[in-house]
PDB file of C-alpha atoms in Angstrom:
ATOM      1  CA  MET A  19     -19.807 -14.547 -23.180  1.00  0.00           C
ATOM      2  CA  ILE A  20     -16.945 -15.362 -26.243  1.00  0.00           C
ATOM      3  CA  GLU A  21     -15.297 -19.007 -25.338  1.00  0.00           C
ATOM      4  CA  VAL A  22     -11.198 -18.433 -25.967  1.00  0.00           C
ATOM      5  CA  PRO A  23      -9.232 -21.645 -26.183  1.00  0.00           C
ATOM      6  CA  ARG A  24      -6.481 -21.241 -23.173  1.00  0.00           C
ATOM      7  CA  GLN A  25      -3.336 -20.374 -24.249  1.00  0.00           C
ATOM      8  CA  GLN A  26      -2.761 -22.186 -27.490  1.00  0.00           C
ATOM      9  CA  GLY A  27      -0.326 -21.370 -29.943  1.00  0.00           C
ATOM     10  CA  GLN A  28       3.159 -19.462 -29.645  1.00  0.00           C
ATOM     11  CA  ARG A  29       3.934 -18.122 -26.166  1.00  0.00           C
ATOM     12  CA  TYR A  30       6.767 -14.841 -25.681  1.00  0.00           C
ATOM     13  CA  GLY A  31       8.018 -13.732 -22.906  1.00  0.00           C
ATOM     14  CA  PRO A  32      10.713 -11.328 -21.210  1.00  0.00           C
ATOM     15  CA  THR A  33      14.196 -12.441 -21.813  1.00  0.00           C
ATOM     16  CA  GLY A  34      15.697 -12.006 -18.963  1.00  0.00           C
ATOM     17  CA  GLY A  35      12.373 -11.969 -16.630  1.00  0.00           C
ATOM     18  CA  TRP A  36      12.523 -15.683 -15.669  1.00  0.00           C
ATOM     19  CA  ALA A  37      16.438 -15.588 -14.938  1.00  0.00           C
ATOM     20  CA  THR A  38      16.017 -12.666 -12.379  1.00  0.00           C
ATOM     21  CA  ALA A  39      12.985 -14.146 -10.874  1.00  0.00           C
ATOM     22  CA  ILE A  40      15.143 -17.525 -10.343  1.00  0.00           C
ATOM     23  CA  ILE A  41      17.878 -15.470  -8.721  1.00  0.00           C
ATOM     24  CA  GLY A  42      15.581 -14.014  -6.267  1.00  0.00           C
ATOM     25  CA  TRP A  43      14.179 -17.308  -5.362  1.00  0.00           C
ATOM     26  CA  ILE A  44      17.522 -18.740  -4.458  1.00  0.00           C
ATOM     27  CA  VAL A  45      18.131 -15.523  -2.518  1.00  0.00           C
ATOM     28  CA  CYS A  46      14.507 -15.604  -0.660  1.00  0.00           C
ATOM     29  CA  ALA A  47      15.427 -19.554   0.035  1.00  0.00           C
ATOM     30  CA  LEU A  48      18.929 -18.449   1.442  1.00  0.00           C
ATOM     31  CA  VAL A  49      16.926 -16.249   3.713  1.00  0.00           C
ATOM     32  CA  LEU A  50      14.495 -18.298   4.740  1.00  0.00           C
ATOM     33  CA  ILE A  51      16.842 -21.462   5.749  1.00  0.00           C
ATOM     34  CA  SER A  52      19.035 -18.621   7.818  1.00  0.00           C
ATOM     35  CA  VAL A  53      16.222 -17.333   9.601  1.00  0.00           C
ATOM     36  CA  LEU A  54      14.540 -20.946  10.195  1.00  0.00           C
ATOM     37  CA  ALA A  55      18.572 -22.112  11.689  1.00  0.00           C
ATOM     38  CA  SER A  56      18.489 -19.515  13.913  1.00  0.00           C
ATOM     39  CA  ALA A  57      16.191 -20.301  16.897  1.00  0.00           C
ATOM     40  CA  PRO A  58      13.048 -20.388  15.666  1.00  0.00           C
ATOM     41  CA  SER A  59      10.357 -18.170  17.907  1.00  0.00           C
ATOM     42  CA  TRP A  60       7.523 -16.167  17.086  1.00  0.00           C
ATOM     43  CA  HIS A  61       9.416 -12.483  16.459  1.00  0.00           C
ATOM     44  CA  GLN A  62      10.832 -14.128  13.074  1.00  0.00           C
ATOM     45  CA  LEU A  63       6.794 -14.770  11.689  1.00  0.00           C
ATOM     46  CA  PRO A  64       7.522 -11.202  10.389  1.00  0.00           C
ATOM     47  CA  VAL A  65      10.168 -11.784   8.170  1.00  0.00           C
ATOM     48  CA  ILE A  66       9.381 -14.959   7.402  1.00  0.00           C
ATOM     49  CA  PHE A  67       6.122 -13.465   5.937  1.00  0.00           C
ATOM     50  CA  ALA A  68       8.191 -10.951   4.175  1.00  0.00           C
ATOM     51  CA  VAL A  69       9.934 -13.492   2.164  1.00  0.00           C
ATOM     52  CA  LEU A  70       7.734 -15.358   1.282  1.00  0.00           C
ATOM     53  CA  TRP A  71       5.892 -11.809  -0.109  1.00  0.00           C
ATOM     54  CA  VAL A  72       8.442 -10.866  -2.173  1.00  0.00           C
ATOM     55  CA  ALA A  73       9.406 -14.598  -3.639  1.00  0.00           C
ATOM     56  CA  TRP A  74       5.583 -13.951  -4.838  1.00  0.00           C
ATOM     57  CA  LEU A  75       6.164 -10.777  -6.191  1.00  0.00           C
ATOM     58  CA  LEU A  76       8.649 -12.163  -7.955  1.00  0.00           C
ATOM     59  CA  TYR A  77       6.462 -14.732  -9.751  1.00  0.00           C
ATOM     60  CA  LEU A  78       3.763 -12.509 -10.687  1.00  0.00           C
ATOM     61  CA  VAL A  79       6.078  -9.371 -11.843  1.00  0.00           C
ATOM     62  CA  LEU A  80       9.247 -11.155 -13.797  1.00  0.00           C
ATOM     63  CA  TRP A  81       7.734 -14.725 -14.222  1.00  0.00           C
ATOM     64  CA  ARG A  82       4.110 -14.320 -14.955  1.00  0.00           C
ATOM     65  CA  PRO A  83       3.898 -11.835 -17.400  1.00  0.00           C
ATOM     66  CA  ARG A  84       3.707 -13.772 -21.023  1.00  0.00           C
ATOM     67  CA  VAL A  85       1.990 -13.506 -24.468  1.00  0.00           C
ATOM     68  CA  PHE A  86       0.115 -16.272 -26.467  1.00  0.00           C
ATOM     69  CA  LEU A  87      -0.147 -15.926 -30.017  1.00  0.00           C
ATOM     70  CA  SER A  88      -2.487 -17.884 -31.958  1.00  0.00           C
ATOM     71  CA  VAL A  89      -4.199 -17.357 -35.240  1.00  0.00           C
ATOM     72  CA  ASP A  90      -7.297 -15.812 -34.071  1.00  0.00           C
ATOM     73  CA  TRP A  91      -6.432 -14.822 -30.860  1.00  0.00           C
ATOM     74  CA  LEU A  92      -3.528 -12.788 -28.542  1.00  0.00           C
ATOM     75  CA  THR A  93      -3.413 -13.113 -25.004  1.00  0.00           C
ATOM     76  CA  LEU A  94      -2.373 -10.482 -22.553  1.00  0.00           C
ATOM     77  CA  GLN A  95      -1.030 -12.655 -19.542  1.00  0.00           C
ATOM     78  CA  GLY A  96      -0.503  -9.759 -16.605  1.00  0.00           C
ATOM     79  CA  ALA A  97       0.100 -10.723 -12.832  1.00  0.00           C
ATOM     80  CA  LEU A  98      -2.909 -10.727 -11.693  1.00  0.00           C
ATOM     81  CA  ARG A  99      -5.348 -10.524 -15.441  1.00  0.00           C
ATOM     82  CA  ASP A 100      -5.431 -12.113 -18.499  1.00  0.00           C
ATOM     83  CA  ARG A 101      -6.610  -9.583 -22.137  1.00  0.00           C
ATOM     84  CA  GLU A 102      -8.083 -12.400 -24.362  1.00  0.00           C
ATOM     85  CA  ILE A 103      -8.157  -9.951 -27.933  1.00  0.00           C
ATOM     86  CA  ALA A 104      -9.267 -11.265 -31.529  1.00  0.00           C
ATOM     87  CA  VAL A 105      -6.540 -10.598 -33.495  1.00  0.00           C
ATOM     88  CA  SER A 106      -9.263  -9.374 -35.772  1.00  0.00           C
ATOM     89  CA  SER A 107      -9.443  -6.610 -33.492  1.00  0.00           C
ATOM     90  CA  ILE A 108      -6.413  -5.424 -33.622  1.00  0.00           C
ATOM     91  CA  THR A 109      -5.712  -2.104 -35.518  1.00  0.00           C
ATOM     92  CA  SER A 110      -2.133  -1.450 -34.384  1.00  0.00           C
ATOM     93  CA  VAL A 111       1.238  -3.325 -32.150  1.00  0.00           C
ATOM     94  CA  LEU A 112       3.453  -1.393 -31.338  1.00  0.00           C
ATOM     95  CA  ILE A 113       6.780  -2.646 -29.530  1.00  0.00           C
ATOM     96  CA  GLY A 114       9.383  -0.661 -27.016  1.00  0.00           C
ATOM     97  CA  LYS A 115       9.719  -0.931 -23.711  1.00  0.00           C
ATOM     98  CA  TYR A 116       6.612  -2.723 -23.797  1.00  0.00           C
ATOM     99  CA  THR A 117       4.259  -4.003 -26.510  1.00  0.00           C
ATOM    100  CA  LYS A 118       1.043  -1.928 -26.674  1.00  0.00           C
ATOM    101  CA  VAL A 119      -1.815  -3.261 -28.765  1.00  0.00           C
ATOM    102  CA  ILE A 120      -4.189  -0.540 -30.251  1.00  0.00           C
ATOM    103  CA  THR A 121      -7.409  -2.344 -30.969  1.00  0.00           C
ATOM    104  CA  VAL A 122     -10.855  -1.243 -32.411  1.00  0.00           C
ATOM    105  CA  ASP A 123     -12.028  -1.153 -28.234  1.00  0.00           C
ATOM    106  CA  GLY A 124      -8.890   0.472 -26.746  1.00  0.00           C
ATOM    107  CA  VAL A 125      -5.276   0.118 -26.154  1.00  0.00           C
ATOM    108  CA  TYR A 126      -3.855  -2.493 -23.996  1.00  0.00           C
ATOM    109  CA  SER A 127      -0.163  -3.333 -23.274  1.00  0.00           C
ATOM    110  CA  THR A 128       1.864  -5.560 -20.978  1.00  0.00           C
ATOM    111  CA  PRO A 129       5.725  -6.044 -19.893  1.00  0.00           C
ATOM    112  CA  ALA A 130       6.084  -9.306 -21.319  1.00  0.00           C
ATOM    113  CA  ILE A 131       7.928  -8.596 -24.775  1.00  0.00           C
ATOM    114  CA  ALA A 132      10.101  -6.234 -25.047  1.00  0.00           C
ATOM    115  CA  ARG A 133      12.431  -4.733 -28.114  1.00  0.00           C
ATOM    116  CA  GLY A 134      16.006  -5.551 -26.585  1.00  0.00           C
ATOM    117  CA  SER A 135      18.988  -2.868 -27.220  1.00  0.00           C
ATOM    118  CA  ARG A 136      21.689  -5.348 -28.073  1.00  0.00           C
ATOM    119  CA  SER A 137      20.619  -8.344 -30.476  1.00  0.00           C
ATOM    120  CA  PRO A 138      16.958  -9.505 -31.957  1.00  0.00           C
ATOM    121  CA  THR A 139      14.811 -10.889 -29.582  1.00  0.00           C
ATOM    122  CA  ASP A 140      11.326 -12.992 -29.471  1.00  0.00           C
ATOM    123  CA  ALA A 141       9.884  -8.605 -30.151  1.00  0.00           C
ATOM    124  CA  GLU A 142      10.948  -8.885 -33.521  1.00  0.00           C
ATOM    125  CA  PHE A 143       9.146 -12.631 -33.995  1.00  0.00           C
ATOM    126  CA  PHE A 144       6.315 -11.654 -32.561  1.00  0.00           C
ATOM    127  CA  GLU A 145       5.594  -8.324 -34.177  1.00  0.00           C
ATOM    128  CA  GLU A 146       6.173 -10.052 -37.596  1.00  0.00           C
ATOM    129  CA  ARG A 147       3.553 -12.316 -36.876  1.00  0.00           C
ATOM    130  CA  LEU A 148       1.245 -10.692 -35.149  1.00  0.00           C
ATOM    131  CA  ARG A 149       1.396  -8.397 -38.188  1.00  0.00           C
ATOM    132  CA  GLN A 150       0.343 -11.282 -40.438  1.00  0.00           C
ATOM    133  CA  LEU A 151      -1.839 -12.083 -38.826  1.00  0.00           C
ATOM    134  CA  VAL A 152      -4.163  -8.747 -38.448  1.00  0.00           C
ATOM    135  CA  CYS A 153      -2.789  -7.657 -42.464  1.00  0.00           C
ATOM    136  CA  ASP A 154      -5.204 -10.799 -43.443  1.00  0.00           C
ATOM    137  CA  GLN A 155      -8.283 -10.688 -41.284  1.00  0.00           C
ATOM    138  CA  PRO A 156     -11.730  -7.694 -41.492  1.00  0.00           C
ATOM    139  CA  LYS A 157     -11.738  -5.286 -38.237  1.00  0.00           C
ATOM    140  CA  SER A 158     -14.129  -6.691 -35.653  1.00  0.00           C
ATOM    141  CA  ALA A 159     -14.133  -5.779 -31.708  1.00  0.00           C
ATOM    142  CA  ALA A 160     -13.831  -8.394 -29.433  1.00  0.00           C
ATOM    143  CA  VAL A 161     -12.033  -8.213 -25.615  1.00  0.00           C
ATOM    144  CA  LYS A 162     -11.757 -10.163 -22.943  1.00  0.00           C
ATOM    145  CA  VAL A 163     -11.001  -9.814 -19.018  1.00  0.00           C
ATOM    146  CA  VAL A 164     -10.287 -12.832 -16.762  1.00  0.00           C
ATOM    147  CA  TRP A 165      -8.964 -11.675 -13.664  1.00  0.00           C
ATOM    148  CA  ARG A 166      -6.660 -14.585 -11.540  1.00  0.00           C
ATOM    149  CA  ARG A 167      -8.711 -15.549  -8.856  1.00  0.00           C
ATOM    150  CA  ARG A 168      -5.993 -17.677  -7.848  1.00  0.00           C
ATOM    151  CA  GLU A 169      -3.382 -14.919  -7.918  1.00  0.00           C
ATOM    152  CA  LEU A 170      -5.336 -12.618  -6.366  1.00  0.00           C
ATOM    153  CA  ALA A 171      -5.897 -14.706  -3.310  1.00  0.00           C
ATOM    154  CA  ILE A 172      -2.477 -15.480  -2.998  1.00  0.00           C
ATOM    155  CA  SER A 173      -1.657 -12.055  -2.890  1.00  0.00           C
ATOM    156  CA  LEU A 174      -4.210 -11.502  -0.529  1.00  0.00           C
ATOM    157  CA  MET A 175      -2.956 -13.492   2.122  1.00  0.00           C
ATOM    158  CA  ILE A 176       0.311 -13.639   2.060  1.00  0.00           C
ATOM    159  CA  THR A 177      -0.250  -9.468   2.822  1.00  0.00           C
ATOM    160  CA  VAL A 178      -2.551  -9.693   5.169  1.00  0.00           C
ATOM    161  CA  LEU A 179      -0.377 -12.197   6.896  1.00  0.00           C
ATOM    162  CA  LEU A 180       2.457 -10.601   6.985  1.00  0.00           C
ATOM    163  CA  ALA A 181       0.116  -7.244   7.975  1.00  0.00           C
ATOM    164  CA  LEU A 182      -0.978  -9.820  11.535  1.00  0.00           C
ATOM    165  CA  SER A 183       2.523 -10.662  12.288  1.00  0.00           C
ATOM    166  CA  LEU A 184       3.646  -7.271  12.099  1.00  0.00           C
ATOM    167  CA  LEU A 185       0.597  -5.901  13.842  1.00  0.00           C
ATOM    168  CA  ALA A 186       1.774  -9.441  16.471  1.00  0.00           C
ATOM    169  CA  ARG A 187       5.224  -8.122  16.760  1.00  0.00           C
ATOM    170  CA  TRP A 188       4.022  -4.855  17.652  1.00  0.00           C
ATOM    171  CA  LEU A 189       2.006  -5.459  20.157  1.00  0.00           C
ATOM    172  CA  LEU A 190       3.924  -7.671  21.907  1.00  0.00           C
ATOM    173  CA  GLY A 191       6.704  -6.342  21.802  1.00  0.00           C
TER     174      GLY A 191
END
């Protein structure tokens, strides 16, 4: 098994994802406050779980995707899993609407870095730094996929609670 230092090096992320996630969380909080303020009952449970599910989805899709680049490793942090790729295994990098990393073992992509349409973004800096690192190393193969158990467990738990609350509301009328 390959030992990889976790999240060391330069961090790159989506340019507007964090702002959109924060606005979404504020809206979710306002909906929760309004639902809980108006005479709480068991019939509001599906709404509460649905809002929690949306807030969690905002975290997974807009907040969590990141890329960490060190001298030896490139970590593509996705919604539910991380891919740790040895820089020496990378043969090509394409950045457009998403980042596509072509390695000796296969092709991997992430929405974490996208090329901006108006002004220079982290994409240009990331691409330049990664190309420098790729050119300096001989090619070898090493890719490690790590599933994030916490994110999977919370996603499953919120989804099951939402489904159970909807079922209970349907059965109880």
